[in-house]
Amino acid sequence: MAKLTTNDHVMLDYHIYGFGQPIILVAGYSGNQATWSGQIDQLVANGLQVITYDRRNHGDSDNVDYGMRLSRHGQDLAELIASLKLKKPILLGHSMGASTIWAYLSLYGDDNVLGIITEDQVPVMVKQKDWQFGLFQADFEHVTEAMSKLPGTKLTNIKLSEQMKRQISLHYKPFDFQYNAPLLFNSLLQDWRDVVAREKVPHLFIAGDKSPLWPAQHAVVTSQLATKGEYVIIKDAGHIPHIEAPDTFNQTVSNFIQKIISIKNAT
């Protein structure tokens, strides 16, 4: 366990495992580092240095009534990278963790990034004329309704293993959805398509075949916006494939990482 204090005086909790090519795992809205328990050992075994952290107001990090916007979360990620002096990390984000990565890229670009993996997150969360994958198919008129529906939605489709249930229960941290609603609202207002289009590094888009939030086809469409995009849809998984189908997810991620490291070594 380690702590980082941001430039606006928020303590972020993080952990480092293993050595080698760094990869940062960014959990989604209401999630914490424990959700990555099914990935850490496999990634370390593959020769990676794994960094997990809790975003502000999540897990063991500080809860504050400011900075509830994606731009600040992107800045927090930048400060973590700078504090640890990481060179060309791979960034892997689930749900709002993916949006956090896009916020970072919008501020700093991807010159110091080796590759990107985003899991079941759309770059635009509100349905509109040129975008069909809104949260619960909500347009701007129904954003408030979609926000209120999210906390009570079952996000998984595949039954979790008993081991995974124990890990999540062991590290459970309460999350105040009402208190953090401004963060969700800010996320709903973002459009990261221009950020995706300007990415210069390989980007793997992963979707859950049975995600309750949006059709899995979003991964296909968004991968086509990126210059080096590709996608994988994990069969029968809901919104959190990395805890529902960890073996499939881990193999998918490992294949992608092996490929981009091979490209790096060849240049």
XYZ file of N, CA and C in Angstrom:
801
model
N 0.840 -1.187 0.000
C 0.000 0.000 0.000
C 0.880 1.243 0.000
N 0.536 2.228 -0.835
C 1.277 3.482 -0.889
C 0.289 4.614 -1.105
N 0.747 5.825 -0.852
C -0.123 6.995 -0.950
C 0.529 8.066 -1.818
N -0.311 8.749 -2.572
C 0.104 9.903 -3.360
C -0.821 11.058 -3.004
N -0.244 12.227 -2.737
C -1.049 13.418 -2.488
C -1.023 14.297 -3.722
N -2.184 14.566 -4.276
C -2.290 15.356 -5.499
C -2.019 16.832 -5.224
N -1.896 17.605 -6.295
C -1.602 19.030 -6.106
C -2.783 19.818 -5.558
N -3.961 19.177 -5.445
C -5.077 19.828 -4.763
C -5.394 19.117 -3.444
N -4.370 18.423 -2.921
C -4.383 17.900 -1.552
C -5.373 16.760 -1.328
N -5.441 15.855 -2.282
C -6.243 14.644 -2.139
C -5.312 13.441 -2.104
N -5.485 12.591 -1.107
C -4.655 11.398 -0.973
C -5.242 10.265 -1.803
N -4.425 9.724 -2.714
C -4.823 8.585 -3.529
C -4.064 7.350 -3.082
N -4.785 6.257 -2.916
C -4.177 4.991 -2.509
C -3.802 4.193 -3.754
N -2.585 3.627 -3.760
C -2.182 2.813 -4.911
C -1.309 1.650 -4.473
N -1.181 0.662 -5.351
C -0.351 -0.517 -5.107
C 0.479 -0.801 -6.350
N 1.653 -1.352 -6.139
C 2.532 -1.753 -7.237
C 2.881 -3.228 -7.060
N 2.775 -3.980 -8.145
C 3.083 -5.407 -8.133
C 4.041 -5.723 -9.277
N 5.097 -6.450 -8.989
C 5.972 -6.948 -10.036
C 6.893 -5.907 -10.636
N 7.570 -6.331 -11.703
C 8.554 -5.488 -12.372
C 8.397 -5.641 -13.880
N 8.914 -4.661 -14.616
C 8.873 -4.751 -16.073
C 8.064 -3.633 -16.686
N 7.517 -3.884 -17.860
C 6.686 -2.913 -18.566
C 5.502 -2.515 -17.670
N 5.358 -1.220 -17.364
C 4.261 -0.824 -16.476
C 2.896 -0.829 -17.157
N 1.890 -1.210 -16.405
C 0.500 -1.122 -16.846
C -0.319 -0.597 -15.675
N -1.129 0.403 -15.926
C -1.969 1.000 -14.887
C -3.406 0.556 -15.110
N -4.031 0.027 -14.061
C -5.409 -0.446 -14.118
C -6.307 0.573 -13.419
N -7.300 1.075 -14.127
C -8.162 2.136 -13.611
C -9.592 1.612 -13.515
N -10.091 1.493 -12.302
C -11.431 0.938 -12.081
C -12.515 1.950 -12.441
N -13.730 1.447 -12.567
C -14.855 2.268 -12.996
C -15.568 2.972 -11.858
N -16.676 3.592 -12.201
C -17.496 4.351 -11.249
C -17.992 3.431 -10.147
N -17.683 3.781 -8.922
C -18.014 3.056 -7.682
C -17.086 1.871 -7.421
N -16.212 1.522 -8.373
C -15.303 0.381 -8.196
C -14.017 0.768 -7.482
N -13.263 -0.246 -7.078
C -11.969 0.012 -6.454
C -10.946 -1.013 -6.938
N -9.745 -0.935 -6.379
C -8.644 -1.774 -6.845
C -8.928 -3.270 -6.749
N -9.769 -3.661 -5.805
C -10.037 -5.088 -5.602
C -10.679 -5.737 -6.820
N -11.331 -4.951 -7.658
C -11.980 -5.539 -8.829
C -10.964 -6.109 -9.817
N -9.686 -5.725 -9.680
C -8.644 -6.229 -10.579
C -7.916 -7.447 -10.009
N -8.423 -8.027 -8.942
C -7.717 -9.142 -8.298
C -7.529 -10.334 -9.229
N -8.409 -10.497 -10.202
C -8.290 -11.603 -11.147
C -7.307 -11.355 -12.272
N -6.753 -10.145 -12.326
C -5.800 -9.807 -13.395
C -4.358 -9.673 -12.896
N -4.164 -9.270 -11.673
C -2.834 -8.874 -11.195
C -1.809 -9.982 -11.337
N -2.105 -11.163 -10.810
C -1.124 -12.257 -10.848
C -0.761 -12.641 -12.277
N -1.754 -12.681 -13.160
C -1.500 -13.062 -14.549
C -0.626 -12.035 -15.240
N -0.900 -10.764 -15.016
C -0.113 -9.714 -15.646
C 1.328 -9.714 -15.129
N 1.483 -9.915 -13.822
C 2.833 -9.992 -13.247
C 3.583 -11.192 -13.817
N 2.883 -12.318 -13.953
C 3.503 -13.518 -14.521
C 3.937 -13.298 -15.960
N 3.282 -12.366 -16.635
C 3.637 -12.043 -18.015
C 4.765 -11.017 -18.101
N 5.364 -10.684 -16.953
C 6.502 -9.776 -16.945
C 6.149 -8.306 -16.904
N 4.970 -7.990 -16.381
C 4.541 -6.595 -16.302
C 4.600 -6.077 -14.868
N 4.841 -4.788 -14.749
C 4.698 -4.117 -13.456
C 3.289 -3.542 -13.419
N 2.488 -4.013 -12.472
C 1.082 -3.652 -12.401
C 0.879 -2.574 -11.338
N 0.246 -1.485 -11.736
C -0.092 -0.417 -10.802
C -1.609 -0.294 -10.756
N -2.179 -0.418 -9.567
C -3.605 -0.168 -9.378
C -3.746 1.022 -8.438
N -4.834 1.752 -8.579
C -5.077 2.856 -7.649
C -6.567 3.123 -7.552
N -6.946 3.774 -6.457
C -8.333 4.182 -6.274
C -8.457 5.651 -6.655
N -9.361 5.933 -7.575
C -9.608 7.323 -7.922
C -10.209 8.069 -6.725
N -10.065 9.367 -6.721
C -10.628 10.151 -5.617
C -12.092 9.785 -5.408
N -12.497 9.710 -4.142
C -13.850 9.341 -3.727
C -14.180 7.875 -3.998
N -13.155 7.066 -4.240
C -13.335 5.633 -4.446
C -12.380 4.859 -3.531
N -12.830 3.694 -3.074
C -11.957 2.794 -2.330
C -11.312 3.442 -1.124
N -9.979 3.304 -1.028
C -9.230 3.818 0.113
C -8.663 5.213 -0.116
N -9.017 5.852 -1.211
C -8.580 7.225 -1.445
C -9.506 8.204 -0.726
N -9.063 9.455 -0.633
C -9.838 10.468 0.082
C -11.174 10.742 -0.587
N -12.165 11.022 0.251
C -13.456 11.510 -0.225
C -13.509 13.019 -0.014
N -13.699 13.743 -1.092
C -13.741 15.201 -1.019
C -14.926 15.709 -1.834
N -15.302 16.946 -1.574
C -16.462 17.504 -2.267
C -16.042 18.399 -3.430
N -14.849 18.161 -3.960
C -14.385 18.936 -5.112
C -13.652 18.001 -6.077
N -13.435 18.489 -7.283
C -12.763 17.665 -8.287
C -13.639 16.586 -8.878
N -14.962 16.744 -8.778
C -15.862 15.728 -9.325
C -16.099 15.976 -10.813
N -15.020 15.886 -11.567
C -15.103 16.043 -13.023
C -14.010 15.199 -13.647
N -14.221 14.768 -14.880
C -13.283 13.866 -15.531
C -11.935 14.530 -15.780
N -11.916 15.833 -16.028
C -10.638 16.505 -16.249
C -9.735 16.381 -15.027
N -10.303 16.481 -13.831
C -9.502 16.334 -12.608
C -9.031 14.893 -12.430
N -9.874 13.948 -12.783
C -9.470 12.545 -12.692
C -8.346 12.247 -13.685
N -8.391 12.874 -14.851
C -7.293 12.732 -15.798
C -6.007 13.334 -15.258
N -6.122 14.471 -14.568
C -4.959 15.097 -13.943
C -4.392 14.208 -12.844
N -5.258 13.579 -12.063
C -4.790 12.664 -11.014
C -3.977 11.523 -11.610
N -4.448 10.964 -12.720
C -3.708 9.895 -13.389
C -2.356 10.409 -13.858
N -2.324 11.618 -14.384
C -1.055 12.206 -14.828
C -0.087 12.362 -13.666
N -0.591 12.774 -12.518
C 0.277 12.962 -11.354
C 0.801 11.622 -10.841
N -0.005 10.570 -10.938
C 0.468 9.247 -10.550
C 1.597 8.807 -11.473
N 1.415 8.970 -12.772
C 2.446 8.598 -13.742
C 3.731 9.377 -13.486
N 3.599 10.670 -13.228
C 4.773 11.509 -12.986
C 5.458 11.148 -11.678
N 4.666 10.911 -10.639
C 5.235 10.592 -9.328
C 6.034 9.296 -9.360
N 5.540 8.306 -10.112
C 6.218 7.011 -10.200
C 7.269 6.981 -11.314
N 7.383 8.115 -12.032
C 8.362 8.225 -13.124
C 8.211 7.091 -14.146
N 6.979 6.835 -14.524
C 6.691 5.739 -15.437
C 6.991 6.135 -16.874
N 7.641 5.236 -17.588
C 7.959 5.444 -18.989
C 7.057 4.561 -19.850
N 6.272 5.187 -20.687
C 5.414 4.487 -21.644
C 4.536 3.406 -21.000
N 3.751 3.742 -19.982
C 2.848 2.730 -19.420
C 1.747 2.357 -20.402
N 1.234 1.156 -20.229
C -0.011 0.752 -20.883
C -1.141 1.190 -19.954
N -2.205 1.749 -20.496
C -3.332 2.212 -19.699
C -4.534 1.330 -19.963
N -5.079 0.742 -18.898
C -6.246 -0.133 -19.007
C -7.332 0.407 -18.095
N -8.452 0.786 -18.668
C -9.524 1.349 -17.864
C -10.857 0.698 -18.126
N -11.588 0.439 -17.041
C -12.942 -0.108 -17.150
C -13.962 1.002 -16.952
N -14.945 1.094 -17.827
C -16.064 2.012 -17.682
C -15.557 3.439 -17.481
N -15.897 4.099 -16.357
C -15.418 5.461 -16.146
C -13.900 5.522 -16.021
N -13.277 4.390 -15.713
C -11.816 4.337 -15.742
C -11.294 4.580 -17.148
N -12.041 4.124 -18.146
C -11.679 4.399 -19.541
C -11.832 5.882 -19.845
N -12.913 6.482 -19.348
C -13.107 7.918 -19.548
C -12.002 8.718 -18.858
N -11.527 8.224 -17.729
C -10.400 8.862 -17.043
C -9.167 8.858 -17.939
N -8.951 7.753 -18.633
C -7.821 7.670 -19.571
C -7.992 8.679 -20.695
N -9.200 8.788 -21.249
C -9.429 9.765 -22.316
C -9.225 11.188 -21.805
N -9.619 11.427 -20.554
C -9.391 12.758 -19.982
C -7.895 13.043 -19.892
N -7.122 12.041 -19.472
C -5.667 12.186 -19.427
C -5.110 12.466 -20.818
N -5.538 11.700 -21.804
C -5.037 11.872 -23.168
C -5.403 13.241 -23.729
N -6.580 13.745 -23.372
C -6.996 15.057 -23.872
C -6.100 16.160 -23.329
N -5.525 15.937 -22.150
C -4.647 16.929 -21.523
C -3.185 16.758 -21.918
N -2.744 15.515 -22.061
C -1.311 15.241 -22.209
C -0.937 14.485 -23.476
N -1.911 14.006 -24.221
C -1.594 13.220 -25.400
C -1.069 11.842 -25.031
N -0.589 11.098 -26.039
C -0.143 9.724 -25.782
C 1.340 9.513 -26.077
N 2.125 10.592 -26.062
C 3.558 10.438 -26.308
C 4.227 9.541 -25.272
N 3.714 9.557 -24.039
C 4.278 8.721 -22.977
C 3.359 7.541 -22.656
N 2.706 6.994 -23.682
C 1.820 5.842 -23.510
C 2.185 4.803 -24.557
N 2.287 3.530 -24.150
C 2.607 2.466 -25.108
C 1.355 1.930 -25.786
N 0.282 1.819 -25.059
C -0.949 1.290 -25.620
C -2.110 1.548 -24.672
N -3.328 1.373 -25.195
C -4.537 1.672 -24.432
C -5.505 0.499 -24.553
N -6.134 0.154 -23.430
C -7.200 -0.849 -23.420
C -8.382 -0.251 -22.676
N -9.527 -0.178 -23.315
C -10.723 0.315 -22.646
C -11.784 -0.780 -22.653
N -12.479 -0.892 -21.533
C -13.410 -2.001 -21.319
C -14.840 -1.499 -21.128
N -15.670 -1.836 -22.066
C -17.104 -1.551 -22.057
C -17.431 -0.106 -21.679
N -16.790 0.808 -22.397
C -17.100 2.226 -22.222
C -17.209 2.906 -23.576
N -18.242 3.703 -23.723
C -18.450 4.462 -24.950
C -17.821 5.839 -24.806
N -17.366 6.446 -25.900
C -16.792 7.786 -25.813
C -17.849 8.879 -25.670
N -19.103 8.532 -25.967
C -20.228 9.458 -25.800
C -21.331 8.692 -25.092
N -21.796 9.196 -23.942
C -22.745 8.446 -23.133
C -24.197 8.854 -23.351
N -24.418 9.828 -24.217
C -25.778 10.294 -24.483
C -26.096 10.082 -25.966
N -27.203 9.451 -26.229
C -27.620 9.190 -27.608
C -27.965 10.494 -28.314
N -27.493 10.633 -29.554
C -27.764 11.826 -30.342
C -27.782 11.467 -31.824
N -27.957 12.438 -32.672
C -28.149 12.155 -34.096
C -27.004 11.347 -34.699
N -25.780 11.668 -34.314
C -24.628 10.986 -34.902
C -24.007 9.963 -33.966
N -24.741 9.556 -32.912
C -24.223 8.552 -31.975
C -25.388 7.779 -31.376
N -25.382 6.462 -31.544
C -26.553 5.658 -31.176
C -26.438 4.915 -29.859
N -25.274 5.032 -29.170
C -25.041 4.180 -27.996
C -25.109 4.962 -26.688
N -26.261 5.508 -26.352
C -26.417 6.222 -25.094
C -26.591 5.275 -23.922
N -26.314 5.764 -22.711
C -26.535 4.993 -21.490
C -28.020 4.661 -21.377
N -28.360 3.373 -21.373
C -29.753 2.912 -21.407
C -30.498 3.546 -22.587
N -29.756 3.868 -23.652
C -30.314 4.485 -24.859
C -30.899 5.882 -24.591
N -30.413 6.529 -23.524
C -30.934 7.844 -23.154
C -30.377 8.945 -24.046
N -31.259 9.879 -24.440
C -30.823 11.094 -25.096
C -30.733 12.183 -24.022
N -30.446 13.428 -24.419
C -30.284 14.491 -23.432
C -31.536 14.712 -22.601
N -32.672 14.483 -23.181
C -33.935 14.683 -22.463
C -34.113 13.692 -21.322
N -33.438 12.516 -21.427
C -33.644 11.459 -20.433
C -32.379 11.148 -19.628
N -31.443 12.091 -19.569
C -30.190 11.875 -18.838
C -30.439 11.643 -17.353
N -31.285 12.459 -16.730
C -31.543 12.327 -15.294
C -32.137 10.962 -14.969
N -33.031 10.502 -15.809
C -33.637 9.178 -15.618
C -32.584 8.082 -15.706
N -31.670 8.197 -16.668
C -30.603 7.204 -16.814
C -29.687 7.197 -15.593
N -29.357 8.384 -15.080
C -28.506 8.481 -13.894
C -29.146 7.788 -12.695
N -30.423 7.991 -12.496
C -31.113 7.403 -11.342
C -31.249 5.889 -11.463
N -31.252 5.393 -12.695
C -31.405 3.956 -12.936
C -30.110 3.186 -12.685
N -28.961 3.840 -12.871
C -27.684 3.142 -12.826
C -27.388 2.426 -11.508
N -27.556 3.076 -10.326
C -27.180 2.395 -9.078
C -27.907 1.079 -8.826
N -29.110 0.942 -9.340
C -29.885 -0.281 -9.105
C -29.784 -1.310 -10.203
N -28.945 -1.063 -11.188
C -28.819 -1.980 -12.322
C -27.806 -3.081 -12.039
N -28.166 -4.323 -12.313
C -27.234 -5.441 -12.201
C -26.288 -5.382 -13.402
N -25.012 -5.150 -13.141
C -24.059 -4.885 -14.215
C -23.459 -6.144 -14.821
N -23.539 -7.263 -14.108
C -22.940 -8.500 -14.610
C -24.007 -9.409 -15.206
N -23.563 -10.271 -16.128
C -24.466 -11.255 -16.714
C -24.012 -12.674 -16.389
N -22.694 -12.904 -16.375
C -22.138 -14.214 -16.016
C -21.986 -14.282 -14.493
N -22.371 -15.394 -13.911
C -22.254 -15.578 -12.469
C -20.788 -15.535 -12.056
N -20.485 -14.764 -11.014
C -19.113 -14.634 -10.558
C -18.675 -15.880 -9.796
N -17.396 -16.200 -9.895
C -16.853 -17.333 -9.141
C -16.871 -16.999 -7.655
N -16.879 -18.025 -6.821
C -16.865 -17.815 -5.371
C -15.595 -17.084 -4.941
N -14.474 -17.392 -5.585
C -13.222 -16.710 -5.266
C -13.312 -15.224 -5.565
N -13.903 -14.883 -6.702
C -14.049 -13.480 -7.052
C -14.986 -12.768 -6.080
N -16.060 -13.418 -5.716
C -16.981 -12.834 -4.746
C -16.281 -12.549 -3.423
N -15.440 -13.493 -2.967
C -14.727 -13.302 -1.695
C -13.767 -12.122 -1.774
N -13.044 -12.019 -2.891
C -12.092 -10.925 -3.047
C -12.789 -9.570 -3.022
N -13.882 -9.459 -3.737
C -14.608 -8.192 -3.783
C -15.220 -7.872 -2.426
N -15.771 -8.880 -1.760
C -16.368 -8.667 -0.439
C -15.321 -8.277 0.592
N -14.163 -8.894 0.501
C -13.089 -8.627 1.464
C -12.634 -7.177 1.406
N -12.638 -6.612 0.215
C -12.141 -5.247 0.035
C -13.265 -4.258 -0.281
N -14.493 -4.632 0.067
C -15.623 -3.766 -0.226
C -15.492 -2.419 0.487
N -15.769 -1.360 -0.236
C -15.809 -0.018 0.337
C -17.124 0.630 -0.075
N -17.853 1.208 0.881
C -19.124 1.847 0.513
C -18.894 3.013 -0.435
N -19.839 3.214 -1.323
C -19.760 4.296 -2.295
C -21.079 5.051 -2.277
N -21.010 6.350 -2.113
C -22.203 7.186 -2.019
C -22.568 7.693 -3.416
N -23.545 7.049 -4.030
C -23.932 7.417 -5.391
C -24.523 8.830 -5.449
N -25.303 9.189 -4.454
C -25.912 10.518 -4.460
C -24.841 11.605 -4.315
N -23.905 11.391 -3.405
C -22.834 12.366 -3.170
C -21.975 12.546 -4.416
N -21.737 11.458 -5.135
C -20.858 11.487 -6.305
C -21.606 11.676 -7.622
N -22.895 11.979 -7.544
C -23.679 12.186 -8.761
C -23.095 13.266 -9.679
N -22.497 14.337 -9.145
C -21.908 15.335 -10.057
C -20.827 14.751 -10.969
N -20.082 13.757 -10.474
C -19.061 13.117 -11.305
C -19.705 12.345 -12.447
N -20.752 11.612 -12.146
C -21.458 10.871 -13.184
C -22.073 11.827 -14.209
N -22.673 12.907 -13.721
C -23.282 13.877 -14.634
C -22.223 14.487 -15.550
N -21.053 14.815 -14.981
C -19.976 15.365 -15.790
C -19.532 14.374 -16.851
N -19.467 13.097 -16.481
C -19.075 12.066 -17.428
C -20.075 11.947 -18.570
N -21.347 12.087 -18.239
C -22.398 11.984 -19.253
C -22.338 13.111 -20.288
N -21.714 14.212 -19.930
C -21.654 15.362 -20.828
C -20.464 15.328 -21.783
N -19.562 14.369 -21.598
C -18.321 14.357 -22.375
C -18.504 13.704 -23.748
N -17.661 14.133 -24.658
C -17.572 13.513 -25.984
C -16.079 13.348 -26.285
N -15.596 12.108 -26.211
C -14.166 11.824 -26.353
C -13.810 11.379 -27.770
N -14.718 11.496 -28.718
C -14.440 10.981 -30.055
C -13.248 11.673 -30.714
N -13.086 12.956 -30.472
C -11.942 13.646 -31.053
C -10.634 13.173 -30.443
N -10.684 12.784 -29.164
C -9.500 12.245 -28.497
C -9.132 10.888 -29.091
N -10.143 10.031 -29.264
C -9.912 8.717 -29.868
C -9.304 8.868 -31.260
N -9.836 9.785 -32.034
C -9.377 9.953 -33.413
C -7.928 10.438 -33.495
N -7.447 11.098 -32.446
C -6.095 11.641 -32.456
C -5.070 10.708 -31.804
N -5.511 9.586 -31.267
C -4.581 8.636 -30.656
C -3.600 8.096 -31.697
N -2.344 7.979 -31.293
C -1.311 7.469 -32.206
C -0.845 6.073 -31.824
N -1.319 5.556 -30.706
C -0.856 4.263 -30.210
C -1.956 3.217 -30.372
N -1.601 1.929 -30.340
C -2.617 0.879 -30.454
C -3.644 0.956 -29.327
N -4.881 0.696 -29.674
C -5.978 0.778 -28.701
C -6.900 -0.419 -28.905
N -7.066 -1.206 -27.845
C -7.978 -2.338 -27.853
C -9.261 -1.951 -27.133
N -10.391 -2.080 -27.821
C -11.704 -1.806 -27.250
C -12.374 -3.140 -26.922
N -12.674 -3.350 -25.649
C -13.325 -4.588 -25.200
C -14.757 -4.269 -24.798
N -15.678 -5.112 -25.207
C -17.084 -4.933 -24.835
C -17.645 -6.238 -24.299
N -18.664 -6.111 -23.464
C -19.401 -7.279 -22.997
C -20.580 -7.542 -23.913
N -20.694 -8.751 -24.362
C -21.748 -9.139 -25.300
C -23.148 -8.845 -24.764
N -23.317 -8.942 -23.447
C -24.637 -8.739 -22.832
C -24.615 -7.550 -21.863
N -23.839 -6.536 -22.165
C -23.796 -5.358 -21.299
C -25.189 -4.752 -21.165
N -25.616 -4.434 -19.936
C -26.937 -3.834 -19.755
C -26.954 -2.338 -20.053
N -25.778 -1.737 -20.263
C -25.711 -0.285 -20.423
C -25.855 0.174 -21.864
N -25.268 -0.607 -22.801
C -25.286 -0.223 -24.210
C -24.970 -1.443 -25.074
N -25.351 -1.451 -26.331
C -25.042 -2.585 -27.213
C -23.542 -2.749 -27.401
N -23.096 -3.996 -27.483
C -21.663 -4.288 -27.625
C -21.083 -3.758 -28.926
N -21.926 -3.454 -29.884
C -21.474 -2.930 -31.169
C -20.698 -1.630 -31.021
N -20.816 -0.984 -29.867
C -20.088 0.268 -29.654
C -18.584 0.067 -29.808
N -18.089 -1.113 -29.438
C -16.650 -1.370 -29.547
C -16.206 -1.403 -31.003
N -17.045 -1.953 -31.854
C -16.741 -2.006 -33.288
C -16.677 -0.590 -33.856
N -17.700 0.190 -33.559
C -17.798 1.542 -34.106
C -16.662 2.431 -33.591
N -16.382 2.363 -32.284
C -15.349 3.229 -31.720
C -13.961 2.827 -32.197
N -13.737 1.530 -32.375
C -12.421 1.088 -32.865
C -12.137 1.643 -34.250
N -13.190 1.899 -35.014
C -13.024 2.451 -36.358
C -12.672 3.934 -36.339
N -12.903 4.590 -35.203
C -12.516 5.996 -35.068
C -11.016 6.132 -34.821
N -10.415 5.109 -34.200
C -9.000 5.161 -33.835
C -8.126 4.756 -35.017
N -6.951 5.366 -35.111
C -6.044 5.037 -36.217
C -5.454 3.647 -36.064
N -5.310 3.169 -34.813
C -4.765 1.843 -34.562
C -5.696 1.072 -33.623
N -6.981 1.115 -33.948
C -7.969 0.489 -33.089
C -8.301 -0.933 -33.487
N -8.619 -1.736 -32.502
C -9.149 -3.082 -32.712
C -10.116 -3.385 -31.581
N -10.929 -4.408 -31.754
C -11.937 -4.677 -30.743
C -12.076 -6.169 -30.493
N -12.578 -6.488 -29.295
C -12.963 -7.849 -28.926
C -14.257 -7.758 -28.135
N -15.224 -8.574 -28.483
C -16.471 -8.661 -27.726
C -16.474 -9.995 -26.990
N -16.588 -9.948 -25.676
C -16.519 -11.161 -24.853
C -17.918 -11.738 -24.689
N -18.074 -12.935 -25.182
C -19.381 -13.601 -25.252
C -20.010 -13.751 -23.871
N -21.278 -13.381 -23.792
C -22.138 -13.536 -22.617
C -21.779 -12.620 -21.453
N -20.681 -11.873 -21.534
C -20.295 -10.993 -20.426
C -21.183 -9.759 -20.394
N -21.394 -9.238 -19.190
C -22.138 -8.004 -19.019
C -21.207 -6.805 -19.106
N -21.354 -5.889 -18.168
C -20.583 -4.650 -18.202
C -19.176 -4.793 -17.618
N -18.910 -5.897 -16.905
C -17.600 -6.020 -16.234
C -16.935 -7.339 -16.631
N -16.534 -7.496 -17.882
C -15.952 -8.762 -18.328
C -14.759 -9.227 -17.508
N -13.978 -8.292 -16.954
C -12.759 -8.727 -16.253
C -13.043 -9.462 -14.951
N -14.242 -9.306 -14.374
C -14.582 -10.128 -13.212
C -15.545 -11.256 -13.567
N -16.247 -11.140 -14.678
C -17.197 -12.172 -15.092
C -16.511 -13.312 -15.836
N -15.598 -12.965 -16.715
C -14.883 -13.955 -17.531
C -13.390 -13.640 -17.485
N -12.773 -13.750 -16.294
C -11.386 -13.314 -16.139
C -10.402 -14.046 -17.042
N -10.596 -15.347 -17.263
C -9.659 -16.095 -18.108
C -9.687 -15.574 -19.546
N -10.884 -15.391 -20.075
C -11.015 -14.871 -21.437
C -10.483 -13.444 -21.522
N -10.838 -12.644 -20.541
C -10.371 -11.256 -20.519
C -8.847 -11.209 -20.446
N -8.263 -11.995 -19.548
C -6.808 -11.977 -19.367
C -6.078 -12.418 -20.634
N -6.618 -13.436 -21.309
C -5.976 -13.904 -22.529
C -6.076 -12.840 -23.625
N -7.221 -12.186 -23.690
C -7.418 -11.116 -24.670
C -6.422 -9.984 -24.441
N -6.288 -9.581 -23.191
C -5.359 -8.502 -22.840
C -3.915 -8.927 -23.079
N -3.584 -10.150 -22.695
C -2.212 -10.651 -22.874
C -1.819 -10.681 -24.347
N -2.731 -11.132 -25.199
C -2.447 -11.179 -26.641
C -2.153 -9.786 -27.181
N -2.951 -8.820 -26.761
C -2.769 -7.443 -27.230
C -1.449 -6.869 -26.727
N -1.158 -7.080 -25.450
C 0.081 -6.539 -24.873
C 1.304 -7.176 -25.519
N 1.254 -8.469 -25.718
C 2.381 -9.151 -26.368
C 2.639 -8.567 -27.745
N 1.575 -8.267 -28.466
C 1.704 -7.717 -29.809
C 2.327 -6.325 -29.780
N 1.870 -5.457 -28.881
C 2.390 -4.090 -28.901
C 3.810 -4.020 -28.338
N 4.157 -4.934 -27.431
C 5.538 -4.978 -26.941
C 6.461 -5.491 -28.040
N 5.982 -6.447 -28.815
C 6.782 -6.954 -29.942
C 7.047 -5.845 -30.963
N 6.024 -5.038 -31.212
C 6.175 -3.901 -32.132
C 7.197 -2.907 -31.584
N 7.092 -2.653 -30.272
C 8.026 -1.728 -29.626
C 9.465 -2.240 -29.755
N 9.672 -3.509 -29.489
C 11.019 -4.088 -29.521
C 11.598 -4.146 -30.929
N 10.703 -4.178 -31.920
C 11.162 -4.280 -33.317
C 11.561 -2.925 -33.899
N 11.172 -1.849 -33.215
C 11.467 -0.514 -33.749
C 12.723 0.071 -33.120
